[in-house]
Amino acid sequence: MTSLAATLTGIVSSAFAEAGLPPEFGTVTVSNRPDLGQFQCNGALGAAKSARANPRELGERVAALLRSNPIFADVSLAGPGFLNLTVTDTWLAERTQQLADDPRLGVPVKADPATVILDFGGPNIAKPMHVGHLRASIIGDSLQRLFRFVGDRTISDVHMGDWGLPMGMLISEIALRRPDLPYFAPDATGPFPEESPVSMEDLEDLYPAAAAACKADPARLEAARRATAELQAGRPGYRALWQHFIDVSVAGMRRDFGDLGIHFDLWKGEADVHDLIGPMIDDLREKALAEESEGALVVRVARPDDKVEVPPLILLKSDGAVMYGTTDLATIVDRVREYDPDLMLYVVDQRQHLHFEQVFRAAALAGLDGKAKSEHIGFGTMNGPDGKPFKTRAGGVMKLQDLLAMATEQALSRLNEEGLAADYPEEERQAIARMVGIGAVKFADLSNHRLSNYVFDLERFTRFEGRTGPYLQYAAVRIKSLLRKAAEQGAEAGAILPPTEIERDLMLNLGQLPDAISAAYQKRTPNDLCEFAFWLSQTFSRFYGACHILSEPDLALRGSRLALAAATLAQLELVLSLLGIEVPDRM
Ligand code: ARG
C-alpha cells in the first residue's frame, strides 16, 4: 500500500503513457488549491515543453482518459494545463478501509533493506552531557526509529568521546591530588583495586578544575599531554584508572539515555579503535596518502573545485598524539569490517561539518569505507533567550537530569492549570508529567528543521495549544478516551462508509501518512513527521467538533466514525513513537 497521491500517480502516469507521453510527468500531489480539486498534476506543462506541444491540448488528452476511470468524481483542467483531480467518496472510503485494516497503516516495508549505522549522542567521558548532545540524541533516536520502521537494519552507536586530552587532564589532576593511589606507582602492573577511586560527581568537579589548570599553566598542560600519550601507549595504571572513568560515566549515561527512552545497540567509544590506528596509518602511508607536514602526519583531502578551503586531515600531531579525525577514520574501518554498512549517518552539530567532510574524503580516498555512503546529519544549536547556545543561569552547562526535571515540573504546573489528571494517584500524575515534559522537549526540538537554531522556551514548549508535544499527546489521549467510552457502551468500530463533508478531509489526511514518512526518511527530517502529526490532529479535531459519535443514532455511521477515530489514533501513536514521544493512557 502507498499514499493516495502515490496511488493516483500510478494511474495518471499510465494515462500519460497511453496518451503517448512520458509517464514520469504523471506525478500527483495533494492540491494546494483544494477549491479546484483534492489532488493536482502539473505534468502536462513539462511534457508539452519537452514535446514542443500545446500544454492545454496534452492536458485535455490525459484528462479525457482519466475521466473514463470510475475512481474520479471530477477531472478538470485549469490555466495553461494544470490537472485537478477529485476522487469519488466510494473510492476514498475503500482506500481508507484498506489503510485501517493494514497493520502497517499503509506504509510499505522497504523492498531492499539497507544496513545503516547511526552515530549519535556522542557524550564525552567525565563531562556532563550538554544541550548539543541532547539534540544529537533526540534527532538520532528519531532517525533510528524511522529507519527501522521503514525496514532498514539499523545499528546505533553512542560513540563516546573517551580517548583524547581530557583523559590525560583527569589522570594528571588526580595524580596531583592523590599521588599515593596505586595507579601512579611508576612500574605498577596491577592488579588494581576494583572499586573506583572517583565517582561521577567527583569527575564532574575534577574535569573543570583540570581544564582550568591546564589553560593557566603550560607545565600542567604538558603533564596532561604526557599522561594522554602514556594512557594511549598502554601504561597499566593509567588504563586501569581510565577504565574506572568509563565505568562510572557510562553508568550515568545509561541512566540519562534510559530516562529519555533512547536505546543504543553499541556502547563504543573512540578508544575502542585504538588498535586499528597503527595498521590504518601504515596502510595510508603505503598508499602514499599519508604525508609529513610540519612534523605532523596528514592526509590531503582538498579538491581543485572546492569553494572553501578544506584543510588536510591530521592523523598524528608532531608529538605523535592521535586526533579526533584519526579515531573517526579508524571507526570507519571498524564499522566496515564488522557490519559492511550501506550507509553511515553521523548526527552531530553542524559546526563539525568540515571535520566530517575531511574524514569522509580521507576514507573514500583510501577506500576504507567499503560500499558505504557517509552523511553528516548536521543540526543547529539550541539557544537561550540571549540567542547564544543554551546555558544555565549560572552560565554553566545544563545537566540533562536538571533539564528534564525542569521540564517535568513545568509540565506538572501546566496539567494543574488545565485541570488535567487532577484526581489521579500521585504516582500516575508524576509519570504523566514526565511523559509530557520529555515529550514537550523532544517535540520542540524535532519540529524545527534540524539545521535551524531555536530558542529554549519551556513555557511555550509545554503549552497544550499550538504546535507542541503536549497538544499532540492530548489529542491522542482524547481519542483513547473516546474509544474507551465506546467500548464501555458496547459501541464498536464498523465498516468505513463513504464520507460526507464531515469525514472527507480526515480521510484525505489519513491517506497521506506514507508520504510524510517517506519525506522524513529521504531527507532525514523528523520535522516532516511533526508537521503531519500536527496537521492530522487538527483535522481530527475539526471532524470531532463537527459530529456526534457516541450519541449518533445511525449505528453504521457511528461504527464508521469510530473506525476513523481508531485509524487516526493508530497513525498519531505511530508518528509520535517515531519521534520517541510516549502517549499516556489518560490525562
Ligand atoms: N564527542 C563528540 C562531541 O562531543 C561528538 C561525537 C560525534 N561522533 C563522531 N563520530 N565524531 O563533540
Coordinates of C-alpha atoms and ligand atoms in Angstrom, one line a residue:
M1 CA 0.0 0.0 0.0
T2 CA 1.0 3.6 -0.5
S3 CA -0.4 7.1 -0.1
L4 CA -3.4 8.3 -2.0
A5 CA -1.2 10.6 -4.0
A6 CA 1.2 7.8 -4.9
T7 CA -1.7 5.6 -6.0
L8 CA -3.0 8.3 -8.2
T9 CA 0.5 9.0 -9.5
G10 CA 0.4 5.4 -10.8
I11 CA -2.9 5.9 -12.5
V12 CA -2.1 9.3 -14.0
S13 CA 1.3 8.1 -15.2
S14 CA -0.4 5.3 -17.1
A15 CA -2.7 7.8 -18.7
F16 CA 0.3 9.9 -19.8
A17 CA 1.8 6.8 -21.3
E18 CA -1.4 5.9 -23.0
A19 CA -1.6 9.4 -24.4
G20 CA 1.9 8.8 -25.9
L21 CA 3.7 11.0 -23.3
P22 CA 6.5 10.1 -20.9
P23 CA 4.9 8.6 -17.8
E24 CA 7.2 10.4 -15.4
F25 CA 5.2 13.5 -15.9
G26 CA 2.3 11.9 -14.1
T27 CA 3.3 12.8 -10.6
V28 CA 0.3 13.7 -8.4
T29 CA 0.4 15.7 -5.3
V30 CA -2.1 16.9 -2.8
S31 CA -3.7 20.0 -4.2
N32 CA -2.6 23.4 -2.9
R33 CA -6.0 24.7 -4.3
P34 CA -8.5 22.4 -2.6
D35 CA -11.3 24.6 -4.0
L36 CA -10.3 23.2 -7.5
G37 CA -9.7 19.6 -6.6
Q38 CA -8.3 17.3 -4.0
F39 CA -5.2 16.4 -6.0
Q40 CA -3.2 18.0 -8.8
C41 CA -0.8 17.1 -11.5
N42 CA 1.2 19.7 -13.3
G43 CA 3.0 17.3 -15.6
A44 CA 1.3 18.4 -18.8
L45 CA 3.3 21.6 -18.8
G46 CA 6.6 19.7 -18.6
A47 CA 5.5 17.1 -21.1
A48 CA 4.5 19.9 -23.5
K49 CA 7.8 21.6 -23.1
S50 CA 9.8 18.5 -24.0
A51 CA 7.4 17.6 -26.9
R52 CA 7.1 21.3 -28.1
A53 CA 3.4 20.9 -27.9
N54 CA 0.5 22.8 -26.5
P55 CA 0.2 22.0 -22.8
R56 CA -3.6 22.5 -22.7
E57 CA -4.1 20.2 -25.5
L58 CA -1.9 17.5 -23.9
G59 CA -3.7 18.0 -20.6
E60 CA -7.0 17.6 -22.3
R61 CA -5.9 14.3 -23.9
V62 CA -4.8 12.9 -20.4
A63 CA -8.0 14.3 -18.8
A64 CA -10.2 12.6 -21.3
L65 CA -8.5 9.3 -20.5
L66 CA -8.8 9.9 -16.7
R67 CA -12.5 10.7 -17.0
S68 CA -13.2 7.2 -18.1
N69 CA -11.8 5.9 -14.8
P70 CA -14.6 5.5 -12.3
I71 CA -12.5 6.4 -9.3
F72 CA -12.6 10.0 -10.3
A73 CA -15.6 12.2 -9.4
D74 CA -14.1 15.2 -11.2
V75 CA -11.2 15.8 -13.6
S76 CA -10.7 19.4 -14.8
L77 CA -8.0 21.4 -16.5
A78 CA -7.1 24.9 -15.2
G79 CA -4.8 27.6 -16.5
P80 CA -2.2 26.6 -19.0
G81 CA -2.7 22.8 -18.3
F82 CA -2.9 22.0 -14.6
L83 CA -4.9 18.8 -14.0
N84 CA -7.2 19.0 -11.0
L85 CA -8.4 15.7 -9.6
T86 CA -11.2 14.7 -7.2
V87 CA -11.8 11.1 -6.3
T88 CA -15.2 9.6 -5.6
D89 CA -16.3 9.2 -2.0
T90 CA -16.7 5.5 -2.6
W91 CA -13.1 5.1 -3.6
L92 CA -11.9 7.2 -0.8
A93 CA -13.8 5.1 1.7
E94 CA -12.5 1.9 0.2
R95 CA -8.9 3.1 0.4
T96 CA -9.4 4.4 4.0
Q97 CA -10.7 0.9 4.9
Q98 CA -7.7 -0.8 3.5
L99 CA -5.4 1.6 5.3
A100 CA -7.3 1.0 8.6
D101 CA -7.0 -2.8 8.1
D102 CA -3.3 -2.7 7.4
P103 CA -1.1 -3.3 10.4
R104 CA 1.5 -1.0 8.9
L105 CA -1.1 1.7 8.4
G106 CA -0.5 1.9 4.7
V107 CA 3.3 2.3 4.9
P108 CA 5.1 -0.3 2.8
V109 CA 8.2 -2.1 4.1
K110 CA 11.2 -1.2 2.0
A111 CA 11.9 -3.8 -0.6
D112 CA 15.7 -3.6 -0.5
P113 CA 16.6 -3.0 3.2
A114 CA 19.9 -1.4 3.8
T115 CA 22.4 -1.8 6.7
V116 CA 22.6 1.6 8.3
I117 CA 24.9 2.7 11.1
L118 CA 23.7 5.7 13.1
D119 CA 26.3 7.5 15.1
F120 CA 24.6 9.9 17.6
G121 CA 24.6 11.0 21.2
G122 CA 28.4 11.3 21.3
P123 CA 28.7 12.2 25.0
N124 CA 32.2 12.7 26.5
I125 CA 33.5 10.8 29.4
A126 CA 33.7 12.8 32.7
K127 CA 31.9 15.8 31.2
P128 CA 28.2 16.2 31.7
M129 CA 26.1 15.9 28.5
H130 CA 25.2 19.4 27.2
V131 CA 22.3 20.5 25.0
G132 CA 24.2 19.7 21.8
H133 CA 24.3 16.1 23.0
L134 CA 20.7 16.3 23.8
R135 CA 19.8 17.4 20.2
A136 CA 22.1 14.7 18.8
S137 CA 20.4 12.1 20.9
I138 CA 16.8 13.2 20.2
I139 CA 17.3 13.6 16.4
G140 CA 19.4 10.5 16.1
D141 CA 17.0 8.4 18.1
S142 CA 14.1 9.6 15.9
L143 CA 16.0 8.7 12.8
Q144 CA 16.9 5.3 14.2
R145 CA 13.2 4.6 14.9
L146 CA 12.2 5.9 11.4
F147 CA 14.8 3.8 9.5
R148 CA 14.0 0.7 11.5
F149 CA 10.2 1.2 10.8
V150 CA 10.8 1.7 7.1
G151 CA 12.6 -1.6 7.1
D152 CA 16.4 -1.0 7.2
R153 CA 18.7 -2.9 9.5
T154 CA 19.9 -0.2 11.9
I155 CA 22.9 -0.3 14.2
S156 CA 23.2 2.7 16.6
D157 CA 26.4 3.6 18.3
V158 CA 26.8 6.2 21.1
H159 CA 30.4 6.8 20.1
M160 CA 31.7 8.3 23.4
G161 CA 34.5 10.7 23.5
D162 CA 36.9 8.8 25.7
W163 CA 40.4 8.9 24.3
G164 CA 41.6 12.5 24.0
L165 CA 43.4 15.0 26.0
P166 CA 40.6 15.4 28.6
M167 CA 41.5 11.8 29.8
G168 CA 45.1 12.9 30.4
M169 CA 44.0 16.0 32.1
L170 CA 41.9 14.0 34.6
I171 CA 44.7 11.5 35.2
S172 CA 47.3 14.2 35.9
E173 CA 44.8 16.1 38.1
I174 CA 44.1 13.0 40.2
A175 CA 47.9 12.2 40.3
L176 CA 48.5 15.6 41.9
R177 CA 45.7 15.3 44.4
R178 CA 46.2 11.7 45.4
P179 CA 49.7 10.7 44.4
D180 CA 49.6 7.7 46.8
L181 CA 47.0 5.8 44.7
P182 CA 48.4 2.6 43.3
Y183 CA 47.6 3.7 39.7
F184 CA 50.5 6.1 39.8
A185 CA 53.3 3.9 41.1
P186 CA 55.9 4.1 38.3
D187 CA 56.2 0.5 37.3
A188 CA 52.9 -0.8 38.7
T189 CA 51.4 -3.5 36.5
G190 CA 48.4 -4.3 38.7
P191 CA 46.1 -5.8 39.6
F192 CA 44.5 -2.6 40.7
P193 CA 41.5 -2.0 43.0
E194 CA 38.1 -2.9 41.6
E195 CA 36.5 0.0 43.4
S196 CA 36.7 3.3 41.5
P197 CA 38.6 6.0 43.4
V198 CA 36.3 8.6 41.9
S199 CA 32.5 8.9 41.5
M200 CA 30.7 10.6 38.6
E201 CA 30.2 13.6 40.8
D202 CA 34.0 13.7 41.5
L203 CA 34.7 13.6 37.8
E204 CA 32.4 16.5 37.1
D205 CA 34.3 18.6 39.6
L206 CA 37.7 17.3 38.6
Y207 CA 37.4 17.9 34.9
P208 CA 36.7 21.6 35.0
A209 CA 39.4 22.1 37.6
A210 CA 41.9 20.2 35.5
A211 CA 40.9 22.0 32.3
A212 CA 41.3 25.4 34.1
A213 CA 44.7 24.4 35.4
C214 CA 45.9 23.3 32.0
K215 CA 44.8 26.5 30.5
A216 CA 46.6 28.6 33.1
D217 CA 49.8 26.6 33.4
P218 CA 51.8 25.2 30.5
A219 CA 53.5 22.8 32.8
R220 CA 50.1 21.3 33.7
L221 CA 49.2 21.1 30.1
E222 CA 52.4 19.3 29.3
A223 CA 51.8 16.8 32.1
A224 CA 48.3 16.2 30.8
R225 CA 49.7 15.6 27.3
R226 CA 52.2 13.2 28.7
A227 CA 49.6 11.3 30.6
T228 CA 47.4 11.1 27.5
A229 CA 50.3 9.7 25.5
E230 CA 51.1 7.2 28.2
L231 CA 47.5 6.2 28.5
Q232 CA 47.3 5.6 24.8
A233 CA 50.6 3.7 24.8
G234 CA 49.0 1.4 27.4
R235 CA 50.5 2.2 30.8
P236 CA 48.7 -0.3 33.0
G237 CA 47.9 2.0 36.0
Y238 CA 46.6 4.7 33.7
R239 CA 44.5 2.2 31.7
A240 CA 43.0 0.9 35.0
L241 CA 42.2 4.3 36.3
W242 CA 40.7 5.3 32.9
Q243 CA 38.6 2.2 32.9
H244 CA 37.0 3.5 36.2
F245 CA 36.3 6.8 34.5
I246 CA 34.5 4.9 31.7
D247 CA 32.6 2.7 34.1
V248 CA 31.3 5.5 36.3
S249 CA 30.5 7.7 33.4
V250 CA 28.7 5.0 31.4
A251 CA 26.5 4.2 34.4
G252 CA 25.4 7.9 34.4
M253 CA 24.9 8.0 30.6
R254 CA 22.9 4.8 30.7
R255 CA 20.6 6.3 33.2
D256 CA 20.3 9.6 31.2
F257 CA 19.6 7.8 27.9
G258 CA 17.2 5.4 29.7
D259 CA 15.2 8.4 31.1
L260 CA 14.9 9.7 27.6
G261 CA 13.8 6.4 26.2
I262 CA 16.8 6.2 23.9
H263 CA 18.5 2.9 23.1
F264 CA 21.9 2.2 21.6
D265 CA 22.9 -1.0 20.1
L266 CA 26.6 -0.3 20.7
W267 CA 28.3 1.5 23.5
K268 CA 31.6 2.0 21.8
G269 CA 33.9 4.9 22.0
E270 CA 37.0 6.4 20.4
A271 CA 39.2 4.2 22.5
D272 CA 37.7 1.0 21.0
V273 CA 39.5 1.6 17.7
H274 CA 42.9 2.4 19.2
D275 CA 44.5 -0.8 18.0
L276 CA 43.3 -0.2 14.5
I277 CA 45.0 3.1 14.2
G278 CA 48.6 1.8 13.7
P279 CA 47.8 -0.6 10.9
M280 CA 45.5 2.0 9.3
I281 CA 48.3 4.6 9.3
D282 CA 50.7 2.0 7.7
D283 CA 48.1 1.4 5.0
L284 CA 47.7 5.1 4.4
R285 CA 51.5 5.5 4.1
E286 CA 51.7 2.6 1.7
K287 CA 49.0 4.1 -0.5
A288 CA 51.1 7.4 -0.4
L289 CA 48.1 9.2 1.1
A290 CA 49.6 10.0 4.5
E291 CA 52.4 12.5 4.3
E292 CA 54.6 14.5 6.8
S293 CA 53.7 18.2 7.1
E294 CA 55.4 20.4 9.6
G295 CA 56.1 17.4 11.8
A296 CA 52.6 16.1 11.7
L297 CA 51.2 13.3 9.6
V298 CA 48.3 14.4 7.4
V299 CA 46.1 13.3 4.5
R300 CA 45.5 16.0 1.9
V301 CA 41.8 16.0 1.1
A302 CA 41.3 19.3 -0.8
R303 CA 39.9 19.1 -4.3
P304 CA 40.5 21.6 -7.2
D305 CA 36.9 22.6 -7.3
D306 CA 36.4 23.3 -3.6
K307 CA 34.7 26.6 -3.0
V308 CA 36.0 26.8 0.6
E309 CA 39.4 25.6 1.7
V310 CA 39.4 22.1 3.0
P311 CA 42.5 21.6 5.1
P312 CA 44.3 18.3 5.4
L313 CA 43.1 15.8 7.9
I314 CA 45.7 15.4 10.7
L315 CA 46.4 11.8 11.6
L316 CA 49.2 12.4 14.1
K317 CA 50.4 15.5 15.7
S318 CA 54.1 16.3 15.9
D319 CA 54.1 14.7 19.4
G320 CA 52.6 11.5 18.0
A321 CA 49.1 12.0 19.6
V322 CA 46.1 10.8 17.6
M323 CA 43.4 13.3 16.8
Y324 CA 39.6 13.3 16.7
G325 CA 39.7 12.7 12.9
T326 CA 42.1 9.7 13.4
T327 CA 39.7 7.9 15.7
D328 CA 36.8 8.7 13.4
L329 CA 38.7 7.3 10.4
A330 CA 39.6 4.1 12.3
T331 CA 36.0 3.8 13.4
I332 CA 35.0 3.6 9.8
V333 CA 37.5 0.8 9.3
D334 CA 35.9 -1.0 12.3
R335 CA 32.4 -0.5 11.2
V336 CA 33.0 -1.6 7.6
R337 CA 34.8 -4.7 8.9
E338 CA 32.1 -5.5 11.4
Y339 CA 28.9 -4.6 9.6
D340 CA 29.7 -3.8 5.9
P341 CA 27.1 -1.0 6.0
D342 CA 25.4 0.6 3.1
L343 CA 25.0 3.9 4.9
M344 CA 26.6 5.7 7.8
L345 CA 24.8 8.6 9.4
Y346 CA 26.6 11.0 11.8
V347 CA 24.1 13.0 13.7
V348 CA 26.4 15.8 15.0
D349 CA 26.4 19.5 15.4
Q350 CA 26.6 21.3 12.1
R351 CA 29.7 23.2 13.4
Q352 CA 31.6 19.9 12.9
H353 CA 30.7 19.8 9.2
L354 CA 34.2 20.4 7.9
H355 CA 35.6 17.7 10.2
F356 CA 33.2 15.1 8.7
E357 CA 33.9 16.3 5.2
Q358 CA 37.6 15.7 5.8
V359 CA 37.1 12.3 7.4
F360 CA 34.7 11.1 4.6
R361 CA 37.1 12.3 1.9
A362 CA 40.1 10.6 3.5
A363 CA 38.1 7.4 3.9
A364 CA 37.0 7.5 0.3
L365 CA 40.5 8.3 -1.0
A366 CA 41.9 5.3 0.9
G367 CA 38.9 3.1 0.1
L368 CA 38.3 2.5 3.8
D369 CA 34.6 3.0 3.5
G370 CA 33.7 -0.1 1.6
K371 CA 30.3 0.2 -0.1
A372 CA 29.1 2.7 2.5
K373 CA 27.8 6.1 1.8
S374 CA 28.5 8.5 4.6
E375 CA 26.4 11.5 5.6
H376 CA 26.8 14.2 8.2
I377 CA 23.3 14.9 9.5
G378 CA 24.0 18.3 11.0
F379 CA 21.9 20.3 13.3
G380 CA 21.7 23.8 14.6
T381 CA 22.1 25.0 18.2
M382 CA 19.5 25.2 21.0
N383 CA 19.9 28.8 22.2
G384 CA 19.0 30.6 25.4
P385 CA 16.9 33.8 25.4
D386 CA 20.1 35.7 24.6
G387 CA 20.4 33.9 21.3
K388 CA 23.6 32.1 22.4
P389 CA 23.9 28.3 23.0
F390 CA 21.8 27.5 26.0
K391 CA 23.5 27.7 29.4
T392 CA 22.2 27.6 33.0
R393 CA 21.6 30.8 34.8
A394 CA 25.0 30.5 36.4
G395 CA 26.5 30.3 32.9
G396 CA 27.4 26.6 33.1
V397 CA 26.2 23.7 31.0
M398 CA 22.8 22.5 31.9
K399 CA 22.8 18.9 33.0
L400 CA 20.4 16.6 31.3
Q401 CA 18.9 15.5 34.6
D402 CA 18.3 19.1 35.6
L403 CA 16.8 19.9 32.3
L404 CA 14.4 17.0 32.4
A405 CA 13.5 17.8 36.0
M406 CA 12.7 21.4 35.0
A407 CA 10.5 20.2 32.0
T408 CA 8.7 17.7 34.3
E409 CA 8.0 20.4 36.8
Q410 CA 6.7 22.8 34.2
A411 CA 4.5 20.1 32.7
L412 CA 3.1 19.4 36.1
S413 CA 2.1 23.0 36.6
R414 CA 0.6 23.0 33.1
L415 CA -1.5 19.9 33.9
N416 CA -2.7 21.7 37.1
E417 CA -3.6 24.9 35.1
E418 CA -5.6 22.8 32.6
G419 CA -7.2 20.7 35.3
L420 CA -5.8 17.6 33.7
A421 CA -5.0 14.4 35.6
A422 CA -6.3 16.2 38.7
D423 CA -7.7 13.4 40.8
Y424 CA -5.3 10.7 39.6
P425 CA -3.0 8.9 42.1
E426 CA 0.1 11.0 42.7
E427 CA 2.4 8.4 41.1
E428 CA 0.4 8.4 37.9
R429 CA 0.4 12.2 37.9
Q430 CA 4.1 12.3 38.2
A431 CA 4.5 9.7 35.4
I432 CA 2.2 11.7 33.1
A433 CA 4.1 15.0 33.9
R434 CA 7.3 13.3 33.0
M435 CA 6.0 12.0 29.7
V436 CA 4.6 15.4 28.9
G437 CA 7.7 17.2 29.9
I438 CA 10.0 15.0 27.9
G439 CA 7.5 14.9 25.0
A440 CA 7.5 18.7 25.1
V441 CA 11.3 19.0 24.9
K442 CA 11.6 16.3 22.2
F443 CA 8.8 17.8 20.0
A444 CA 10.1 21.3 20.3
D445 CA 13.4 20.1 19.1
L446 CA 12.2 17.8 16.3
S447 CA 9.6 20.2 15.0
N448 CA 12.2 22.6 13.7
H449 CA 14.1 21.7 10.7
R450 CA 17.2 20.1 12.2
L451 CA 19.5 22.7 10.7
S452 CA 17.8 25.7 12.2
N453 CA 18.6 27.1 15.6
Y454 CA 15.8 27.6 18.1
V455 CA 15.3 29.2 21.5
F456 CA 14.7 27.0 24.5
D457 CA 11.4 28.2 26.0
L458 CA 9.9 25.6 28.3
E459 CA 6.9 27.9 28.9
R460 CA 6.0 27.6 25.2
F461 CA 7.0 24.0 24.7
T462 CA 4.7 22.8 27.4
R463 CA 1.5 24.5 26.2
F464 CA -1.4 22.4 25.4
E465 CA -2.3 24.6 22.4
G466 CA -0.3 25.1 19.2
R467 CA 2.5 23.1 17.6
T468 CA 3.6 21.3 20.8
G469 CA 4.2 17.8 22.1
P470 CA 1.6 18.2 24.8
Y471 CA -1.0 19.2 22.2
L472 CA -0.4 16.0 20.3
Q473 CA -0.2 13.8 23.3
Y474 CA -3.5 15.3 24.5
A475 CA -5.1 14.8 21.1
A476 CA -4.1 11.1 21.2
V477 CA -5.4 10.8 24.8
R478 CA -8.7 12.3 23.9
I479 CA -9.2 9.6 21.1
K480 CA -8.1 6.9 23.6
S481 CA -10.8 8.1 26.0
L482 CA -13.4 8.2 23.3
L483 CA -12.6 4.7 22.2
R484 CA -12.7 3.5 25.9
K485 CA -16.1 5.1 26.4
A486 CA -17.3 3.5 23.2
A487 CA -16.1 0.1 24.4
E488 CA -17.9 0.6 27.7
Q489 CA -21.1 1.3 25.9
G490 CA -20.6 -1.6 23.6
A491 CA -20.3 0.6 20.6
E492 CA -18.0 -1.0 18.0
A493 CA -16.0 0.3 15.1
G494 CA -17.5 -0.8 11.8
A495 CA -17.0 -0.6 8.1
I496 CA -15.9 2.8 6.8
L497 CA -18.7 4.5 4.9
P498 CA -18.3 6.9 2.0
P499 CA -17.6 10.3 3.6
T500 CA -19.8 13.3 3.9
E501 CA -18.3 16.8 4.2
I502 CA -17.6 16.0 7.8
E503 CA -15.3 12.9 7.3
R504 CA -13.8 13.7 3.9
D505 CA -10.8 15.8 5.0
L506 CA -9.9 13.4 7.7
M507 CA -9.8 10.5 5.2
L508 CA -7.8 12.5 2.8
N509 CA -5.4 13.4 5.6
L510 CA -5.1 9.8 6.8
G511 CA -4.2 8.8 3.2
Q512 CA -1.0 10.9 3.3
L513 CA 0.9 9.2 6.1
P514 CA 3.1 7.2 3.7
D515 CA 4.2 10.4 2.0
A516 CA 5.1 12.1 5.3
I517 CA 7.1 9.1 6.4
S518 CA 8.9 8.9 3.1
A519 CA 9.7 12.6 3.1
A520 CA 11.2 12.4 6.6
Y521 CA 13.1 9.3 5.6
Q522 CA 14.5 10.6 2.3
K523 CA 15.6 14.0 3.7
R524 CA 16.4 12.7 7.3
T525 CA 14.0 15.3 8.6
P526 CA 11.8 14.3 11.6
N527 CA 10.1 17.7 11.3
D528 CA 8.1 16.3 8.4
L529 CA 6.6 13.8 10.9
C530 CA 5.9 16.6 13.3
E531 CA 4.1 18.6 10.6
F532 CA 2.0 15.6 9.6
A533 CA 1.0 14.8 13.2
F534 CA 0.1 18.3 14.0
W535 CA -2.0 18.6 10.8
L536 CA -3.7 15.3 11.4
S537 CA -4.6 16.3 14.9
Q538 CA -6.1 19.5 13.7
T539 CA -8.1 17.8 11.0
F540 CA -9.3 15.2 13.6
S541 CA -10.3 17.9 16.0
R542 CA -12.4 19.6 13.3
F543 CA -14.1 16.3 12.5
Y544 CA -14.7 15.6 16.2
G545 CA -16.1 19.0 16.7
A546 CA -18.5 18.7 13.7
C547 CA -20.2 15.4 14.5
H548 CA -21.6 13.2 17.1
I549 CA -20.0 9.9 17.6
L550 CA -21.2 8.1 20.7
S551 CA -24.7 9.7 20.5
E552 CA -25.1 9.0 16.8
P553 CA -28.3 7.0 16.3
D554 CA -27.3 5.7 12.9
L555 CA -25.3 2.7 14.1
A556 CA -23.5 2.2 10.8
L557 CA -22.4 5.8 10.8
R558 CA -21.3 5.6 14.4
G559 CA -19.3 2.5 13.6
S560 CA -17.7 4.2 10.6
R561 CA -16.7 7.2 12.7
L562 CA -15.3 5.1 15.4
A563 CA -13.2 3.3 12.8
L564 CA -11.9 6.7 11.6
A565 CA -11.1 7.7 15.2
A566 CA -9.2 4.4 15.7
A567 CA -7.3 4.9 12.5
T568 CA -6.4 8.4 13.5
L569 CA -5.2 7.2 16.9
A570 CA -3.1 4.5 15.3
Q571 CA -1.4 7.0 13.0
L572 CA -0.8 9.5 15.7
E573 CA 0.7 6.9 18.0
L574 CA 2.9 5.6 15.3
V575 CA 4.2 9.0 14.3
L576 CA 4.8 10.0 18.0
S577 CA 6.6 6.8 18.6
L578 CA 8.8 7.5 15.6
L579 CA 9.6 10.8 17.3
G580 CA 10.4 9.0 20.5
I581 CA 7.4 10.5 22.3
E582 CA 5.2 8.5 24.6
V583 CA 1.5 8.9 25.0
P584 CA -0.1 8.4 28.4
D585 CA -3.3 6.3 28.7
R586 CA -5.3 9.1 30.2
M587 CA -4.7 12.7 31.3
Ligands
ARG1 N1 32.1 13.5 21.3 C1 31.8 14.5 20.3 C2 31.5 15.8 20.8 O1 31.1 15.9 22.0 C3 30.7 14.0 19.4 C4 31.0 12.7 18.7 C5 30.3 12.6 17.4 N2 30.5 11.4 16.6 C6 31.6 11.2 15.9 N3 31.8 10.0 15.3 N4 32.6 12.1 15.8 O2 31.6 16.8 20.1

